[in-house]
PDB file of C-alpha atoms in Angstrom:
ATOM      1  CA  MET F   1     101.905 -69.439-161.994  1.00  0.00           C
ATOM      2  CA  ALA F   2      98.494 -69.535-160.031  1.00  0.00           C
ATOM      3  CA  SER F   3      96.792 -67.951-162.999  1.00  0.00           C
ATOM      4  CA  THR F   4      97.711 -67.354-166.963  1.00  0.00           C
ATOM      5  CA  PHE F   5      96.035 -66.279-169.653  1.00  0.00           C
ATOM      6  CA  HIS F   6      94.520 -70.054-169.260  1.00  0.00           C
ATOM      7  CA  SER F   7      92.479 -68.503-166.653  1.00  0.00           C
ATOM      8  CA  VAL F   8      90.308 -66.561-168.708  1.00  0.00           C
ATOM      9  CA  SER F   9      86.492 -68.710-170.304  1.00  0.00           C
ATOM     10  CA  LEU F  10      86.339 -69.794-173.741  1.00  0.00           C
ATOM     11  CA  MET F  11      83.545 -67.330-174.400  1.00  0.00           C
ATOM     12  CA  THR F  12      85.122 -64.593-172.668  1.00  0.00           C
ATOM     13  CA  LEU F  13      88.618 -64.959-175.040  1.00  0.00           C
ATOM     14  CA  VAL F  14      85.721 -65.102-177.924  1.00  0.00           C
ATOM     15  CA  SER F  15      83.803 -61.824-176.909  1.00  0.00           C
ATOM     16  CA  ALA F  16      87.504 -60.372-176.675  1.00  0.00           C
ATOM     17  CA  GLY F  17      88.745 -61.793-180.241  1.00  0.00           C
ATOM     18  CA  LEU F  18      85.436 -60.425-181.604  1.00  0.00           C
ATOM     19  CA  LEU F  19      86.083 -56.760-179.399  1.00  0.00           C
ATOM     20  CA  ALA F  20      89.842 -56.715-180.445  1.00  0.00           C
ATOM     21  CA  ALA F  21      88.307 -55.700-183.844  1.00  0.00           C
ATOM     22  CA  CYS F  22      86.986 -53.071-182.893  1.00  0.00           C
ATOM     23  CA  ASN F  23      90.431 -51.756-181.325  1.00  0.00           C
ATOM     24  CA  PRO F  24      91.578 -47.992-182.480  1.00  0.00           C
ATOM     25  CA  LYS F  25      93.962 -48.912-185.227  1.00  0.00           C
ATOM     26  CA  THR F  26      97.768 -48.071-184.576  1.00  0.00           C
ATOM     27  CA  GLU F  27      99.392 -47.988-188.020  1.00  0.00           C
ATOM     28  CA  ALA F  28     103.185 -48.609-188.526  1.00  0.00           C
ATOM     29  CA  PRO F  29     105.127 -45.075-188.186  1.00  0.00           C
ATOM     30  CA  GLN F  30     107.530 -46.599-190.461  1.00  0.00           C
ATOM     31  CA  HIS F  31     107.381 -47.663-194.453  1.00  0.00           C
ATOM     32  CA  PRO F  32     110.290 -49.309-194.972  1.00  0.00           C
ATOM     33  CA  SER F  33     112.878 -48.725-197.866  1.00  0.00           C
ATOM     34  CA  GLY F  34     112.087 -51.433-201.033  1.00  0.00           C
ATOM     35  CA  LYS F  35     110.004 -51.304-204.040  1.00  0.00           C
ATOM     36  CA  GLU F  36     106.304 -51.737-204.173  1.00  0.00           C
ATOM     37  CA  LYS F  37     105.075 -55.751-204.460  1.00  0.00           C
ATOM     38  CA  THR F  38     104.646 -56.617-207.951  1.00  0.00           C
ATOM     39  CA  THR F  39     101.165 -59.072-209.507  1.00  0.00           C
ATOM     40  CA  LYS F  40     103.455 -61.865-208.848  1.00  0.00           C
ATOM     41  CA  THR F  41     105.018 -61.850-205.231  1.00  0.00           C
ATOM     42  CA  GLU F  42     100.752 -60.745-204.329  1.00  0.00           C
ATOM     43  CA  MET F  43      99.844 -63.316-206.134  1.00  0.00           C
ATOM     44  CA  LEU F  44     102.157 -66.331-204.717  1.00  0.00           C
ATOM     45  CA  GLU F  45     101.285 -64.321-201.178  1.00  0.00           C
ATOM     46  CA  SER F  46      97.398 -65.406-201.979  1.00  0.00           C
ATOM     47  CA  GLY F  47      98.392 -68.858-202.924  1.00  0.00           C
ATOM     48  CA  ALA F  48     100.871 -69.217-199.495  1.00  0.00           C
ATOM     49  CA  ALA F  49      97.797 -67.477-197.138  1.00  0.00           C
ATOM     50  CA  ILE F  50      95.604 -71.228-198.708  1.00  0.00           C
ATOM     51  CA  LEU F  51      97.896 -73.702-198.510  1.00  0.00           C
ATOM     52  CA  GLN F  52      99.742 -73.422-196.356  1.00  0.00           C
ATOM     53  CA  THR F  53      98.646 -73.758-192.901  1.00  0.00           C
ATOM     54  CA  ASP F  54      99.517 -74.328-189.272  1.00  0.00           C
ATOM     55  CA  SER F  55     101.313 -71.014-188.672  1.00  0.00           C
ATOM     56  CA  PRO F  56     102.926 -70.660-185.275  1.00  0.00           C
ATOM     57  CA  LEU F  57     101.486 -67.130-185.621  1.00  0.00           C
ATOM     58  CA  GLN F  58      98.136 -68.371-185.430  1.00  0.00           C
ATOM     59  CA  PRO F  59      98.239 -68.948-181.749  1.00  0.00           C
ATOM     60  CA  MET F  60      99.719 -65.642-181.066  1.00  0.00           C
ATOM     61  CA  ASN F  61      96.313 -63.678-180.526  1.00  0.00           C
ATOM     62  CA  ILE F  62      96.426 -62.866-176.829  1.00  0.00           C
ATOM     63  CA  TYR F  63      96.902 -58.813-177.526  1.00  0.00           C
ATOM     64  CA  LEU F  64      98.695 -56.257-175.310  1.00  0.00           C
ATOM     65  CA  ASP F  65     100.031 -53.272-175.197  1.00  0.00           C
ATOM     66  CA  GLY F  66     103.026 -51.827-173.334  1.00  0.00           C
ATOM     67  CA  PHE F  67     106.437 -49.934-173.336  1.00  0.00           C
ATOM     68  CA  HIS F  68     110.012 -50.356-173.241  1.00  0.00           C
ATOM     69  CA  ALA F  69     113.366 -48.776-172.120  1.00  0.00           C
ATOM     70  CA  ASP F  70     116.577 -49.249-173.812  1.00  0.00           C
ATOM     71  CA  LYS F  71     118.201 -50.682-170.929  1.00  0.00           C
ATOM     72  CA  ASN F  72     121.750 -49.243-172.019  1.00  0.00           C
ATOM     73  CA  ASN F  73     119.406 -46.201-172.556  1.00  0.00           C
ATOM     74  CA  PRO F  74     116.662 -45.527-170.275  1.00  0.00           C
ATOM     75  CA  ALA F  75     115.796 -41.886-172.336  1.00  0.00           C
ATOM     76  CA  HIS F  76     114.782 -44.215-175.405  1.00  0.00           C
ATOM     77  CA  GLN F  77     111.584 -45.292-174.833  1.00  0.00           C
ATOM     78  CA  MET F  78     109.039 -46.526-177.414  1.00  0.00           C
ATOM     79  CA  GLU F  79     105.194 -48.045-177.504  1.00  0.00           C
ATOM     80  CA  ALA F  80     105.339 -51.929-178.608  1.00  0.00           C
ATOM     81  CA  HIS F  81     102.201 -53.862-179.184  1.00  0.00           C
ATOM     82  CA  HIS F  82     102.516 -57.462-178.742  1.00  0.00           C
ATOM     83  CA  PHE F  83     100.895 -60.074-179.923  1.00  0.00           C
ATOM     84  CA  CYS F  84     101.527 -63.238-177.313  1.00  0.00           C
ATOM     85  CA  ARG F  85     101.249 -67.175-176.722  1.00  0.00           C
ATOM     86  CA  GLN F  86     101.029 -69.228-173.902  1.00  0.00           C
ATOM     87  CA  VAL F  87     102.939 -72.159-174.638  1.00  0.00           C
ATOM     88  CA  ASN F  88     102.377 -73.277-170.879  1.00  0.00           C
ATOM     89  CA  GLU F  89     101.141 -72.573-167.483  1.00  0.00           C
ATOM     90  CA  ASP F  90     104.435 -70.797-167.034  1.00  0.00           C
ATOM     91  CA  PHE F  91     106.042 -69.572-170.482  1.00  0.00           C
ATOM     92  CA  ALA F  92     104.640 -66.985-172.877  1.00  0.00           C
ATOM     93  CA  GLN F  93     106.098 -66.213-176.117  1.00  0.00           C
ATOM     94  CA  CYS F  94     105.174 -62.605-177.850  1.00  0.00           C
ATOM     95  CA  VAL F  95     106.632 -61.003-181.623  1.00  0.00           C
ATOM     96  CA  LEU F  96     106.369 -57.024-181.308  1.00  0.00           C
ATOM     97  CA  PHE F  97     105.571 -54.759-183.456  1.00  0.00           C
ATOM     98  CA  ASP F  98     105.311 -50.984-184.073  1.00  0.00           C
ATOM     99  CA  GLY F  99     101.611 -51.519-184.711  1.00  0.00           C
ATOM    100  CA  ASN F 100      98.590 -53.306-184.701  1.00  0.00           C
ATOM    101  CA  THR F 101      97.887 -53.492-189.024  1.00  0.00           C
ATOM    102  CA  ARG F 102      98.619 -55.553-191.134  1.00  0.00           C
ATOM    103  CA  GLN F 103     101.001 -53.431-192.006  1.00  0.00           C
ATOM    104  CA  ALA F 104     102.865 -52.703-188.730  1.00  0.00           C
ATOM    105  CA  ASN F 105     106.607 -53.643-188.730  1.00  0.00           C
ATOM    106  CA  LEU F 106     108.243 -56.253-186.162  1.00  0.00           C
ATOM    107  CA  ILE F 107     110.398 -54.633-184.144  1.00  0.00           C
ATOM    108  CA  GLY F 108     111.482 -57.523-181.570  1.00  0.00           C
ATOM    109  CA  ILE F 109     110.569 -60.068-179.319  1.00  0.00           C
ATOM    110  CA  GLU F 110     109.766 -60.933-175.715  1.00  0.00           C
ATOM    111  CA  TYR F 111     109.742 -63.968-173.684  1.00  0.00           C
ATOM    112  CA  ILE F 112     107.612 -63.881-170.832  1.00  0.00           C
ATOM    113  CA  ILE F 113     108.042 -66.314-167.256  1.00  0.00           C
ATOM    114  CA  SER F 114     106.420 -66.916-164.160  1.00  0.00           C
ATOM    115  CA  GLU F 115     108.571 -66.342-161.183  1.00  0.00           C
ATOM    116  CA  THR F 116     108.806 -70.001-160.308  1.00  0.00           C
ATOM    117  CA  LEU F 117     111.354 -70.115-163.824  1.00  0.00           C
ATOM    118  CA  PHE F 118     112.888 -66.743-163.189  1.00  0.00           C
ATOM    119  CA  GLU F 119     114.111 -68.167-159.514  1.00  0.00           C
ATOM    120  CA  SER F 120     115.459 -71.391-161.232  1.00  0.00           C
ATOM    121  CA  LEU F 121     117.982 -69.099-163.545  1.00  0.00           C
ATOM    122  CA  PRO F 122     122.031 -68.745-163.213  1.00  0.00           C
ATOM    123  CA  GLU F 123     122.284 -65.542-161.370  1.00  0.00           C
ATOM    124  CA  GLN F 124     123.913 -63.805-164.855  1.00  0.00           C
ATOM    125  CA  GLU F 125     120.867 -65.070-166.372  1.00  0.00           C
ATOM    126  CA  LYS F 126     118.636 -63.559-164.753  1.00  0.00           C
ATOM    127  CA  GLN F 127     119.932 -59.540-165.620  1.00  0.00           C
ATOM    128  CA  TYR F 128     118.185 -60.117-169.197  1.00  0.00           C
ATOM    129  CA  TRP F 129     115.253 -60.385-166.960  1.00  0.00           C
ATOM    130  CA  HIS F 130     113.097 -57.389-166.141  1.00  0.00           C
ATOM    131  CA  PRO F 131     109.883 -57.228-163.789  1.00  0.00           C
ATOM    132  CA  HIS F 132     106.605 -56.613-164.496  1.00  0.00           C
ATOM    133  CA  ASN F 133     104.470 -56.093-161.438  1.00  0.00           C
ATOM    134  CA  TYR F 134     104.387 -52.194-161.907  1.00  0.00           C
ATOM    135  CA  GLU F 135     103.405 -52.454-165.103  1.00  0.00           C
ATOM    136  CA  ILE F 136      99.925 -54.567-164.107  1.00  0.00           C
ATOM    137  CA  LEU F 137      99.942 -52.338-161.099  1.00  0.00           C
ATOM    138  CA  SER F 138     100.134 -48.554-162.666  1.00  0.00           C
ATOM    139  CA  GLY F 139      97.889 -50.138-165.713  1.00  0.00           C
ATOM    140  CA  LEU F 140     100.773 -49.334-168.072  1.00  0.00           C
ATOM    141  CA  LEU F 141     100.197 -52.790-169.598  1.00  0.00           C
ATOM    142  CA  ILE F 142      96.809 -53.059-171.579  1.00  0.00           C
ATOM    143  CA  ALA F 143      95.125 -55.850-172.975  1.00  0.00           C
ATOM    144  CA  PRO F 144      92.725 -53.514-175.639  1.00  0.00           C
ATOM    145  CA  GLY F 145      89.739 -54.690-176.637  1.00  0.00           C
ATOM    146  CA  ILE F 146      88.412 -57.280-173.803  1.00  0.00           C
ATOM    147  CA  PRO F 147      86.151 -57.024-171.288  1.00  0.00           C
ATOM    148  CA  GLY F 148      87.354 -54.979-167.675  1.00  0.00           C
ATOM    149  CA  ILE F 149      87.108 -58.308-166.200  1.00  0.00           C
ATOM    150  CA  ALA F 150      89.010 -61.014-168.351  1.00  0.00           C
ATOM    151  CA  GLU F 151      92.031 -58.422-168.529  1.00  0.00           C
ATOM    152  CA  LYS F 152      91.880 -57.959-164.779  1.00  0.00           C
ATOM    153  CA  GLU F 153      91.967 -61.814-164.869  1.00  0.00           C
ATOM    154  CA  LEU F 154      94.862 -61.590-167.198  1.00  0.00           C
ATOM    155  CA  MET F 155      96.969 -59.486-165.470  1.00  0.00           C
ATOM    156  CA  LYS F 156      96.703 -60.996-162.779  1.00  0.00           C
ATOM    157  CA  GLY F 157      98.062 -64.244-164.366  1.00  0.00           C
ATOM    158  CA  LYS F 158     100.960 -62.070-164.776  1.00  0.00           C
ATOM    159  CA  MET F 159     102.012 -60.714-161.472  1.00  0.00           C
ATOM    160  CA  ASN F 160     105.065 -61.595-160.421  1.00  0.00           C
ATOM    161  CA  SER F 161     106.517 -62.567-164.168  1.00  0.00           C
ATOM    162  CA  TYR F 162     109.352 -61.020-165.702  1.00  0.00           C
ATOM    163  CA  GLY F 163     110.124 -60.414-169.625  1.00  0.00           C
ATOM    164  CA  LYS F 164     113.420 -61.137-171.536  1.00  0.00           C
ATOM    165  CA  THR F 165     112.782 -58.283-174.568  1.00  0.00           C
ATOM    166  CA  TRP F 166     114.972 -57.641-177.518  1.00  0.00           C
ATOM    167  CA  HIS F 167     114.160 -55.017-180.058  1.00  0.00           C
ATOM    168  CA  VAL F 168     116.093 -55.068-183.374  1.00  0.00           C
ATOM    169  CA  TRP F 169     114.054 -52.474-185.669  1.00  0.00           C
ATOM    170  CA  ASN F 170     114.126 -48.777-183.620  1.00  0.00           C
ATOM    171  CA  SER F 171     110.983 -47.971-185.780  1.00  0.00           C
ATOM    172  CA  ALA F 172     109.166 -45.712-183.785  1.00  0.00           C
ATOM    173  CA  PRO F 173     111.380 -44.167-180.886  1.00  0.00           C
ATOM    174  CA  PHE F 174     108.959 -41.692-178.946  1.00  0.00           C
ATOM    175  CA  GLY F 175     110.049 -38.412-179.909  1.00  0.00           C
ATOM    176  CA  LYS F 176     112.582 -38.735-182.413  1.00  0.00           C
ATOM    177  CA  ALA F 177     113.182 -40.286-186.006  1.00  0.00           C
ATOM    178  CA  GLY F 178     113.145 -43.992-186.374  1.00  0.00           C
ATOM    179  CA  ASP F 179     115.169 -45.584-188.832  1.00  0.00           C
ATOM    180  CA  LYS F 180     113.389 -46.834-192.075  1.00  0.00           C
ATOM    181  CA  ILE F 181     115.311 -50.223-191.594  1.00  0.00           C
ATOM    182  CA  PRO F 182     116.570 -52.219-189.106  1.00  0.00           C
ATOM    183  CA  LEU F 183     119.909 -51.435-188.729  1.00  0.00           C
ATOM    184  CA  GLY F 184     122.731 -51.940-185.552  1.00  0.00           C
ATOM    185  CA  GLU F 185     122.463 -54.397-182.886  1.00  0.00           C
ATOM    186  CA  ALA F 186     119.553 -55.333-181.088  1.00  0.00           C
ATOM    187  CA  THR F 187     118.879 -53.678-177.767  1.00  0.00           C
ATOM    188  CA  LEU F 188     118.247 -55.617-174.961  1.00  0.00           C
ATOM    189  CA  GLU F 189     114.922 -53.419-173.171  1.00  0.00           C
ATOM    190  CA  TRP F 190     113.181 -53.163-170.336  1.00  0.00           C
ATOM    191  CA  SER F 191     110.425 -51.473-167.858  1.00  0.00           C
ATOM    192  CA  PHE F 192     109.376 -48.869-166.051  1.00  0.00           C
ATOM    193  CA  ASN F 193     109.096 -49.474-162.684  1.00  0.00           C
ATOM    194  CA  GLN F 194     108.423 -46.216-160.593  1.00  0.00           C
ATOM    195  CA  ASP F 195     106.184 -43.184-161.810  1.00  0.00           C
ATOM    196  CA  ASP F 196     107.757 -40.589-164.267  1.00  0.00           C
ATOM    197  CA  GLU F 197     110.322 -43.055-165.654  1.00  0.00           C
ATOM    198  CA  ALA F 198     107.965 -42.890-168.913  1.00  0.00           C
ATOM    199  CA  LEU F 199     108.665 -39.446-171.065  1.00  0.00           C
ATOM    200  CA  PRO F 200     106.059 -36.876-170.556  1.00  0.00           C
ATOM    201  CA  GLY F 201     103.849 -37.649-173.700  1.00  0.00           C
ATOM    202  CA  LEU F 202     104.488 -40.964-173.902  1.00  0.00           C
ATOM    203  CA  VAL F 203     101.167 -42.886-171.684  1.00  0.00           C
ATOM    204  CA  GLU F 204      99.331 -39.951-172.626  1.00  0.00           C
ATOM    205  CA  LYS F 205     100.115 -39.980-176.028  1.00  0.00           C
ATOM    206  CA  ARG F 206      98.717 -43.983-176.685  1.00  0.00           C
ATOM    207  CA  ASP F 207      96.316 -43.942-173.971  1.00  0.00           C
ATOM    208  CA  GLN F 208      94.385 -40.741-176.230  1.00  0.00           C
ATOM    209  CA  HIS F 209      94.650 -42.804-178.945  1.00  0.00           C
ATOM    210  CA  MET F 210      93.249 -45.886-177.920  1.00  0.00           C
ATOM    211  CA  LYS F 211      90.824 -44.230-175.498  1.00  0.00           C
ATOM    212  CA  VAL F 212      92.186 -45.793-172.303  1.00  0.00           C
ATOM    213  CA  SER F 213      93.158 -44.371-168.878  1.00  0.00           C
ATOM    214  CA  ALA F 214      96.621 -45.975-167.240  1.00  0.00           C
ATOM    215  CA  ASN F 215      95.286 -43.851-163.972  1.00  0.00           C
ATOM    216  CA  GLU F 216      91.298 -45.629-164.129  1.00  0.00           C
ATOM    217  CA  LYS F 217      93.401 -49.171-164.827  1.00  0.00           C
ATOM    218  CA  ARG F 218      95.842 -48.432-161.868  1.00  0.00           C
ATOM    219  CA  ASN F 219      92.828 -47.982-159.716  1.00  0.00           C
ATOM    220  CA  GLU F 220      90.821 -51.183-160.907  1.00  0.00           C
ATOM    221  CA  ARG F 221      93.814 -52.852-160.110  1.00  0.00           C
ATOM    222  CA  ALA F 222      94.622 -51.422-156.912  1.00  0.00           C
ATOM    223  CA  ASP F 223      93.443 -54.797-154.762  1.00  0.00           C
ATOM    224  CA  LEU F 224      96.512 -56.898-157.147  1.00  0.00           C
ATOM    225  CA  LYS F 225      98.878 -55.107-154.715  1.00  0.00           C
ATOM    226  CA  ALA F 226      98.015 -57.802-152.715  1.00  0.00           C
ATOM    227  CA  LEU F 227      99.731 -60.521-155.111  1.00  0.00           C
ATOM    228  CA  ALA F 228     103.147 -58.435-155.393  1.00  0.00           C
ATOM    229  CA  LYS F 229     106.503 -60.017-154.263  1.00  0.00           C
ATOM    230  CA  PRO F 230     109.148 -57.874-153.996  1.00  0.00           C
ATOM    231  CA  GLN F 231     110.910 -58.459-157.644  1.00  0.00           C
ATOM    232  CA  ALA F 232     115.067 -58.647-159.285  1.00  0.00           C
ATOM    233  CA  GLY F 233     115.574 -55.775-161.114  1.00  0.00           C
ATOM    234  CA  VAL F 234     113.145 -53.230-159.203  1.00  0.00           C
ATOM    235  CA  ASP F 235     115.964 -50.688-159.207  1.00  0.00           C
ATOM    236  CA  ALA F 236     118.165 -51.785-162.323  1.00  0.00           C
ATOM    237  CA  LEU F 237     117.679 -48.166-163.641  1.00  0.00           C
ATOM    238  CA  LYS F 238     117.326 -46.316-160.732  1.00  0.00           C
ATOM    239  CA  GLY F 239     118.755 -43.089-160.991  1.00  0.00           C
ATOM    240  CA  LYS F 240     119.047 -43.520-165.075  1.00  0.00           C
ATOM    241  CA  PHE F 241     115.896 -41.478-165.596  1.00  0.00           C
ATOM    242  CA  PRO F 242     115.837 -38.026-167.298  1.00  0.00           C
ATOM    243  CA  GLY F 243     113.977 -36.552-164.202  1.00  0.00           C
ATOM    244  CA  PRO F 244     113.033 -37.245-160.953  1.00  0.00           C
ATOM    245  CA  THR F 245     110.746 -40.450-160.005  1.00  0.00           C
ATOM    246  CA  ARG F 246     108.348 -41.803-157.817  1.00  0.00           C
ATOM    247  CA  PRO F 247     108.364 -45.634-156.259  1.00  0.00           C
ATOM    248  CA  LEU F 248     104.704 -46.891-156.584  1.00  0.00           C
ATOM    249  CA  PRO F 249     103.214 -48.981-153.358  1.00  0.00           C
ATOM    250  CA  GLY F 250     103.608 -52.688-153.922  1.00  0.00           C
ATOM    251  CA  VAL F 251     106.704 -52.394-156.176  1.00  0.00           C
ATOM    252  CA  GLU F 252     109.957 -53.262-154.223  1.00  0.00           C
ATOM    253  CA  ASP F 253     113.330 -54.672-155.373  1.00  0.00           C
ATOM    254  CA  LYS F 254     114.379 -58.029-154.055  1.00  0.00           C
ATOM    255  CA  LYS F 255     117.184 -56.872-152.899  1.00  0.00           C
ATOM    256  CA  ALA F 256     116.146 -54.157-150.949  1.00  0.00           C
ATOM    257  CA  THR F 257     113.588 -56.140-149.040  1.00  0.00           C
ATOM    258  CA  ASN F 258     116.837 -58.895-148.380  1.00  0.00           C
ATOM    259  CA  PRO F 259     119.782 -57.043-147.789  1.00  0.00           C
ATOM    260  CA  LYS F 260     122.725 -59.612-147.652  1.00  0.00           C
TER     261      LYS F 260
END
């Protein structure tokens, strides 16, 4: 990628970290079944926090908020809070939660790769990776709490990238009751790639709570369309959402632009 999370200056990230502490809190919608922690368990946790260091979770400090749809059932949608680490210029890994507080539940994982790495994958593997350009250009994907200039630079670095996302806990499906504990098989999640694929109220609820506007971010990122290339998977779920949808200029399916 020409630009990644690393392109944001150190001082900007420090400032972002301070601002992130002021983000509106999204509490976990589920309190897992089970007994309350004992004093002994809490003491063991406190000791571990002091003595056990160098956790692989510590570098996962880039916070993104977006939406996923079940690839096999696109009407099943939810908000996902991503905490990510940029491993190198072409690869990032994220843990997904149903909230952004310490009580949030771990619901899945997402790997993010550059266009270069995606093109190196076997054709059979590519079916698992969803495109990101619509999420960025539409304003649906946000980095809460960081200055606008830093957020836009971050999003610029993710243009033409792809994500592979598995959810393992159906804790907070929009408009439906979630499960108290992880049940069943993992589900492969997909991205939105046209307007009106998101269920009515899904984005609006997030925007109101987080005090952001996806439409404003769409306007602010309009110039990023010049960087957008046709991507695989844009039309993978076309026609499978509950209602009519509308294309967003700049978001095109690779097959549609290179028919065989």
